[in-house]
Short mmCIF file of N, CA and C in Angstrom, two decimals:
data_model
loop_
_atom_site.label_atom_id
_atom_site.label_comp_id
_atom_site.label_asym_id
_atom_site.label_seq_id
_atom_site.Cartn_x
_atom_site.Cartn_y
_atom_site.Cartn_z
N UNK A 1 -0.76 -3.55 -15.38
CA UNK A 1 -1.08 -2.39 -14.55
C UNK A 1 -2.56 -2.04 -14.74
N UNK A 2 -3.22 -1.72 -13.66
CA UNK A 2 -4.62 -1.33 -13.69
C UNK A 2 -4.71 0.20 -13.58
N UNK A 3 -5.63 0.77 -14.32
CA UNK A 3 -5.83 2.22 -14.27
C UNK A 3 -6.93 2.55 -13.28
N UNK A 4 -6.78 3.66 -12.60
CA UNK A 4 -7.81 4.11 -11.66
C UNK A 4 -9.03 4.68 -12.38
N UNK A 5 -8.81 5.18 -13.60
CA UNK A 5 -9.91 5.72 -14.39
C UNK A 5 -9.75 5.23 -15.83
N UNK A 6 -10.85 4.85 -16.44
CA UNK A 6 -10.85 4.37 -17.81
C UNK A 6 -12.13 4.88 -18.48
N UNK A 7 -12.28 4.61 -19.77
CA UNK A 7 -13.43 5.12 -20.50
C UNK A 7 -13.93 4.10 -21.50
N UNK A 8 -15.21 4.18 -21.79
CA UNK A 8 -15.80 3.34 -22.82
C UNK A 8 -15.41 3.88 -24.19
N UNK A 9 -15.57 3.05 -25.20
CA UNK A 9 -15.26 3.48 -26.57
C UNK A 9 -16.14 4.66 -26.98
N UNK A 10 -17.41 4.66 -26.60
CA UNK A 10 -18.29 5.77 -26.96
C UNK A 10 -17.85 7.08 -26.29
N UNK A 11 -17.29 6.99 -25.10
CA UNK A 11 -16.75 8.17 -24.43
C UNK A 11 -15.55 8.70 -25.20
N UNK A 12 -14.66 7.82 -25.60
CA UNK A 12 -13.48 8.25 -26.35
C UNK A 12 -13.87 8.88 -27.68
N UNK A 13 -14.89 8.36 -28.33
CA UNK A 13 -15.36 8.94 -29.60
C UNK A 13 -15.94 10.34 -29.37
N UNK A 14 -16.73 10.50 -28.32
CA UNK A 14 -17.28 11.83 -28.03
C UNK A 14 -16.17 12.80 -27.66
N UNK A 15 -15.19 12.34 -26.91
CA UNK A 15 -14.05 13.21 -26.57
C UNK A 15 -13.35 13.71 -27.83
N UNK A 16 -13.13 12.84 -28.80
CA UNK A 16 -12.50 13.26 -30.06
C UNK A 16 -13.32 14.35 -30.74
N UNK A 17 -14.63 14.19 -30.75
CA UNK A 17 -15.50 15.19 -31.36
C UNK A 17 -15.43 16.51 -30.61
N UNK A 18 -15.48 16.44 -29.29
CA UNK A 18 -15.44 17.65 -28.47
C UNK A 18 -14.11 18.38 -28.58
N UNK A 19 -13.03 17.65 -28.75
CA UNK A 19 -11.71 18.28 -28.91
C UNK A 19 -11.64 19.10 -30.20
N UNK A 20 -12.32 18.65 -31.23
CA UNK A 20 -12.36 19.41 -32.49
C UNK A 20 -13.07 20.74 -32.29
N UNK A 21 -14.02 20.78 -31.39
CA UNK A 21 -14.80 22.00 -31.12
C UNK A 21 -14.10 22.90 -30.11
N UNK A 22 -13.59 22.30 -29.02
CA UNK A 22 -13.12 23.07 -27.87
C UNK A 22 -11.61 23.04 -27.66
N UNK A 23 -10.88 22.24 -28.40
CA UNK A 23 -9.45 22.09 -28.14
C UNK A 23 -9.21 21.09 -27.03
N UNK A 24 -8.04 21.18 -26.40
CA UNK A 24 -7.70 20.26 -25.31
C UNK A 24 -8.72 20.38 -24.18
N UNK A 25 -9.01 19.23 -23.58
CA UNK A 25 -10.02 19.16 -22.53
C UNK A 25 -9.44 18.61 -21.24
N UNK A 26 -10.23 18.69 -20.18
CA UNK A 26 -9.91 18.08 -18.90
C UNK A 26 -11.20 17.66 -18.23
N UNK A 27 -11.11 16.71 -17.32
CA UNK A 27 -12.24 16.27 -16.51
C UNK A 27 -11.99 16.60 -15.05
N UNK A 28 -13.08 16.86 -14.35
CA UNK A 28 -13.04 16.91 -12.89
C UNK A 28 -14.27 16.16 -12.40
N UNK A 29 -14.03 15.18 -11.54
CA UNK A 29 -15.13 14.40 -10.98
C UNK A 29 -15.85 15.26 -9.95
N UNK A 30 -17.05 15.67 -10.28
CA UNK A 30 -17.83 16.52 -9.41
C UNK A 30 -18.30 15.74 -8.18
N UNK A 31 -18.29 16.40 -7.08
CA UNK A 31 -18.86 15.85 -5.87
C UNK A 31 -19.81 16.86 -5.26
N UNK A 32 -20.12 17.89 -6.05
CA UNK A 32 -20.92 19.00 -5.55
C UNK A 32 -22.41 18.76 -5.62
N UNK A 33 -23.13 19.74 -5.17
CA UNK A 33 -24.59 19.62 -5.06
C UNK A 33 -25.29 19.84 -6.39
N UNK A 34 -24.79 20.72 -7.23
CA UNK A 34 -25.54 21.13 -8.43
C UNK A 34 -25.59 20.04 -9.49
N UNK A 35 -24.53 19.32 -9.68
CA UNK A 35 -24.48 18.30 -10.72
C UNK A 35 -24.26 16.91 -10.15
N UNK A 36 -24.52 16.75 -8.87
CA UNK A 36 -24.36 15.43 -8.27
C UNK A 36 -22.93 14.96 -8.33
N UNK A 37 -22.74 13.76 -8.77
CA UNK A 37 -21.39 13.20 -8.88
C UNK A 37 -21.05 12.95 -10.34
N UNK A 38 -21.30 13.94 -11.16
CA UNK A 38 -21.04 13.81 -12.60
C UNK A 38 -19.59 14.12 -12.92
N UNK A 39 -19.04 13.41 -13.91
CA UNK A 39 -17.73 13.81 -14.41
C UNK A 39 -17.93 15.03 -15.30
N UNK A 40 -17.34 16.13 -14.93
CA UNK A 40 -17.50 17.39 -15.66
C UNK A 40 -16.32 17.58 -16.61
N UNK A 41 -16.62 17.92 -17.85
CA UNK A 41 -15.60 18.10 -18.89
C UNK A 41 -15.53 19.57 -19.27
N UNK A 42 -14.32 20.12 -19.22
CA UNK A 42 -14.09 21.53 -19.49
C UNK A 42 -12.97 21.70 -20.51
N UNK A 43 -12.98 22.82 -21.23
CA UNK A 43 -11.77 23.14 -21.99
C UNK A 43 -10.60 23.25 -21.00
N UNK A 44 -9.48 22.70 -21.37
CA UNK A 44 -8.33 22.67 -20.45
C UNK A 44 -7.96 24.10 -20.06
N UNK A 45 -7.83 24.30 -18.77
CA UNK A 45 -7.47 25.59 -18.24
C UNK A 45 -8.66 26.43 -17.78
N UNK A 46 -9.88 26.03 -18.10
CA UNK A 46 -11.05 26.79 -17.67
C UNK A 46 -11.55 26.39 -16.29
N UNK A 47 -11.05 25.31 -15.77
CA UNK A 47 -11.37 24.89 -14.40
C UNK A 47 -10.06 24.90 -13.62
N UNK A 48 -10.04 25.64 -12.56
CA UNK A 48 -8.81 25.76 -11.76
C UNK A 48 -8.67 24.57 -10.83
N UNK A 49 -7.62 23.80 -11.06
CA UNK A 49 -7.30 22.66 -10.20
C UNK A 49 -6.50 23.20 -9.02
N UNK A 50 -6.88 22.77 -7.81
CA UNK A 50 -6.22 23.28 -6.62
C UNK A 50 -5.47 22.20 -5.86
N UNK A 51 -4.96 22.59 -4.72
CA UNK A 51 -4.20 21.67 -3.86
C UNK A 51 -5.06 20.53 -3.33
N UNK A 52 -6.38 20.71 -3.35
CA UNK A 52 -7.26 19.66 -2.85
C UNK A 52 -7.71 18.70 -3.95
N UNK A 53 -7.11 18.81 -5.15
CA UNK A 53 -7.44 17.93 -6.27
C UNK A 53 -6.23 17.06 -6.60
N UNK A 54 -6.52 15.83 -7.05
CA UNK A 54 -5.44 14.95 -7.48
C UNK A 54 -5.72 14.47 -8.90
N UNK A 55 -4.66 14.23 -9.63
CA UNK A 55 -4.76 13.68 -10.97
C UNK A 55 -4.94 12.17 -10.83
N UNK A 56 -6.12 11.70 -11.19
CA UNK A 56 -6.42 10.27 -11.06
C UNK A 56 -5.85 9.48 -12.23
N UNK A 57 -5.76 10.10 -13.39
CA UNK A 57 -5.25 9.44 -14.58
C UNK A 57 -5.65 10.23 -15.81
N UNK A 58 -5.59 9.58 -16.96
CA UNK A 58 -5.99 10.20 -18.22
C UNK A 58 -6.87 9.24 -18.99
N UNK A 59 -7.82 9.82 -19.72
CA UNK A 59 -8.62 9.05 -20.67
C UNK A 59 -8.58 9.80 -22.00
N UNK A 60 -8.18 9.12 -23.05
CA UNK A 60 -8.09 9.77 -24.34
C UNK A 60 -7.20 10.99 -24.33
N UNK A 61 -6.05 10.90 -23.68
CA UNK A 61 -5.11 12.03 -23.54
C UNK A 61 -5.74 13.24 -22.85
N UNK A 62 -6.73 12.98 -22.03
CA UNK A 62 -7.44 14.05 -21.31
C UNK A 62 -7.28 13.79 -19.82
N UNK A 63 -6.64 14.72 -19.09
CA UNK A 63 -6.44 14.51 -17.66
C UNK A 63 -7.76 14.45 -16.91
N UNK A 64 -7.79 13.60 -15.89
CA UNK A 64 -8.99 13.38 -15.08
C UNK A 64 -8.63 13.62 -13.62
N UNK A 65 -9.23 14.66 -13.04
CA UNK A 65 -8.97 15.05 -11.66
C UNK A 65 -10.15 14.71 -10.78
N UNK A 66 -9.85 14.54 -9.50
CA UNK A 66 -10.87 14.30 -8.48
C UNK A 66 -10.40 14.97 -7.20
N UNK A 67 -11.34 15.45 -6.41
CA UNK A 67 -10.94 16.07 -5.13
C UNK A 67 -10.42 14.99 -4.19
N UNK A 68 -9.52 15.38 -3.31
CA UNK A 68 -8.96 14.41 -2.36
C UNK A 68 -10.05 13.80 -1.49
N UNK A 69 -11.01 14.59 -1.07
CA UNK A 69 -12.10 14.07 -0.24
C UNK A 69 -12.93 13.03 -0.99
N UNK A 70 -13.26 13.33 -2.25
CA UNK A 70 -14.03 12.40 -3.06
C UNK A 70 -13.21 11.13 -3.32
N UNK A 71 -11.93 11.30 -3.57
CA UNK A 71 -11.04 10.16 -3.80
C UNK A 71 -11.05 9.21 -2.61
N UNK A 72 -11.07 9.74 -1.40
CA UNK A 72 -11.07 8.89 -0.21
C UNK A 72 -12.28 7.96 -0.19
N UNK A 73 -13.40 8.41 -0.69
CA UNK A 73 -14.59 7.57 -0.75
C UNK A 73 -14.48 6.51 -1.84
N UNK A 74 -13.82 6.85 -2.95
CA UNK A 74 -13.82 5.99 -4.13
C UNK A 74 -12.48 5.32 -4.42
N UNK A 75 -11.51 5.42 -3.54
CA UNK A 75 -10.18 4.90 -3.83
C UNK A 75 -10.13 3.39 -4.03
N UNK A 76 -11.13 2.68 -3.58
CA UNK A 76 -11.18 1.22 -3.74
C UNK A 76 -11.86 0.81 -5.04
N UNK A 77 -12.21 1.80 -5.89
CA UNK A 77 -12.93 1.50 -7.13
C UNK A 77 -12.21 2.06 -8.35
N UNK A 78 -12.43 1.40 -9.47
CA UNK A 78 -12.00 1.93 -10.76
C UNK A 78 -13.18 2.73 -11.32
N UNK A 79 -12.93 3.96 -11.73
CA UNK A 79 -13.97 4.77 -12.35
C UNK A 79 -13.98 4.48 -13.84
N UNK A 80 -15.16 4.23 -14.37
CA UNK A 80 -15.34 3.95 -15.80
C UNK A 80 -16.24 5.05 -16.34
N UNK A 81 -15.68 5.91 -17.17
CA UNK A 81 -16.44 7.04 -17.68
C UNK A 81 -17.16 6.61 -18.94
N UNK A 82 -18.47 6.76 -18.89
CA UNK A 82 -19.34 6.36 -19.98
C UNK A 82 -20.09 7.60 -20.47
N UNK A 83 -20.80 7.45 -21.57
CA UNK A 83 -21.63 8.53 -22.10
C UNK A 83 -23.00 7.96 -22.42
N UNK A 84 -24.03 8.73 -22.07
CA UNK A 84 -25.41 8.32 -22.32
C UNK A 84 -26.16 9.49 -22.94
N UNK A 85 -27.30 9.20 -23.54
CA UNK A 85 -28.14 10.27 -24.07
C UNK A 85 -28.76 11.05 -22.93
N UNK A 86 -28.93 12.34 -23.13
CA UNK A 86 -29.56 13.18 -22.12
C UNK A 86 -28.74 14.41 -21.83
N UNK A 87 -29.29 15.27 -21.02
CA UNK A 87 -28.62 16.50 -20.64
C UNK A 87 -27.93 16.30 -19.30
N UNK A 88 -26.67 16.67 -19.25
CA UNK A 88 -25.92 16.53 -18.02
C UNK A 88 -25.76 17.86 -17.32
N UNK A 89 -24.59 18.04 -16.73
CA UNK A 89 -24.30 19.27 -16.02
C UNK A 89 -24.25 20.47 -16.94
N UNK A 90 -24.78 21.56 -16.45
CA UNK A 90 -24.87 22.74 -17.31
C UNK A 90 -23.51 23.35 -17.62
N UNK A 91 -22.48 22.98 -16.91
CA UNK A 91 -21.16 23.56 -17.15
C UNK A 91 -20.26 22.65 -17.98
N UNK A 92 -20.66 21.44 -18.22
CA UNK A 92 -19.84 20.46 -18.92
C UNK A 92 -20.07 20.58 -20.43
N UNK A 93 -19.00 20.47 -21.22
CA UNK A 93 -19.06 20.81 -22.66
C UNK A 93 -19.86 19.83 -23.51
N UNK A 94 -20.20 18.66 -23.02
CA UNK A 94 -20.93 17.70 -23.85
C UNK A 94 -22.42 18.00 -23.92
N UNK A 95 -22.95 18.85 -23.06
CA UNK A 95 -24.37 19.13 -22.99
C UNK A 95 -25.03 19.48 -24.32
N UNK A 96 -24.47 20.40 -25.11
CA UNK A 96 -25.10 20.75 -26.39
C UNK A 96 -25.18 19.59 -27.39
N UNK A 97 -24.43 18.53 -27.14
CA UNK A 97 -24.44 17.36 -28.03
C UNK A 97 -25.60 16.41 -27.72
N UNK A 98 -26.39 16.73 -26.67
CA UNK A 98 -27.48 15.84 -26.28
C UNK A 98 -26.99 14.60 -25.56
N UNK A 99 -25.78 14.68 -25.01
CA UNK A 99 -25.14 13.57 -24.30
C UNK A 99 -24.73 14.05 -22.93
N UNK A 100 -24.46 13.08 -22.06
CA UNK A 100 -23.86 13.43 -20.77
C UNK A 100 -22.90 12.33 -20.35
N UNK A 101 -21.83 12.74 -19.73
CA UNK A 101 -20.88 11.77 -19.20
C UNK A 101 -21.44 11.22 -17.89
N UNK A 102 -21.12 9.98 -17.63
CA UNK A 102 -21.63 9.26 -16.47
C UNK A 102 -20.50 8.43 -15.89
N UNK A 103 -20.38 8.46 -14.57
CA UNK A 103 -19.36 7.65 -13.91
C UNK A 103 -19.97 6.33 -13.45
N UNK A 104 -19.38 5.26 -13.93
CA UNK A 104 -19.69 3.92 -13.43
C UNK A 104 -18.47 3.48 -12.64
N UNK A 105 -18.59 2.47 -11.86
CA UNK A 105 -17.42 2.02 -11.10
C UNK A 105 -17.49 0.53 -10.82
N UNK A 106 -16.35 0.02 -10.49
CA UNK A 106 -16.26 -1.37 -10.05
C UNK A 106 -15.19 -1.43 -8.98
N UNK A 107 -15.35 -2.33 -8.05
CA UNK A 107 -14.38 -2.48 -6.95
C UNK A 107 -13.17 -3.23 -7.47
N UNK A 108 -11.99 -2.72 -7.13
CA UNK A 108 -10.76 -3.40 -7.50
C UNK A 108 -10.69 -4.77 -6.83
N UNK A 109 -10.09 -5.72 -7.54
CA UNK A 109 -9.83 -7.03 -6.93
C UNK A 109 -8.68 -6.88 -5.94
N UNK A 110 -8.50 -7.86 -5.09
CA UNK A 110 -7.39 -7.83 -4.13
C UNK A 110 -6.05 -7.74 -4.87
N UNK A 111 -5.92 -8.48 -5.97
CA UNK A 111 -4.67 -8.46 -6.73
C UNK A 111 -4.42 -7.07 -7.35
N UNK A 112 -5.49 -6.44 -7.85
CA UNK A 112 -5.34 -5.10 -8.43
C UNK A 112 -4.97 -4.09 -7.35
N UNK A 113 -5.62 -4.17 -6.22
CA UNK A 113 -5.32 -3.22 -5.12
C UNK A 113 -3.88 -3.33 -4.68
N UNK A 114 -3.33 -4.54 -4.68
CA UNK A 114 -1.94 -4.73 -4.27
C UNK A 114 -0.98 -4.00 -5.19
N UNK A 115 -1.35 -3.82 -6.47
CA UNK A 115 -0.46 -3.12 -7.41
C UNK A 115 -0.63 -1.60 -7.34
N UNK A 116 -1.69 -1.14 -6.69
CA UNK A 116 -1.97 0.29 -6.63
C UNK A 116 -1.26 1.00 -5.49
N UNK A 117 -1.03 0.30 -4.39
CA UNK A 117 -0.51 0.97 -3.20
C UNK A 117 0.94 0.69 -2.97
#
């Protein structure tokens, strides 16, 4: 089975650190103007998920949501959540760590797509 969203080892390590500080977390793939298309990480429950959001999957026991509109653009790709040095979105919890989450992607193969739909 192929996952729609996955994470690098460095992302999982940062998530573990952030959970010790903030408790349970969640992601929402931003498609807004202020933070571009950054994966935003929040303490669970501090970002209201609505009817226009879908649960894409989980990384490190952390739910990952994306808006339905954004999903339509990216449904043919696997999202790979990575972490790099630098300052990211001002609302995402990794900022004070001098890190930012980054979405990379790859197109699903024909065989993988057949198992998704």
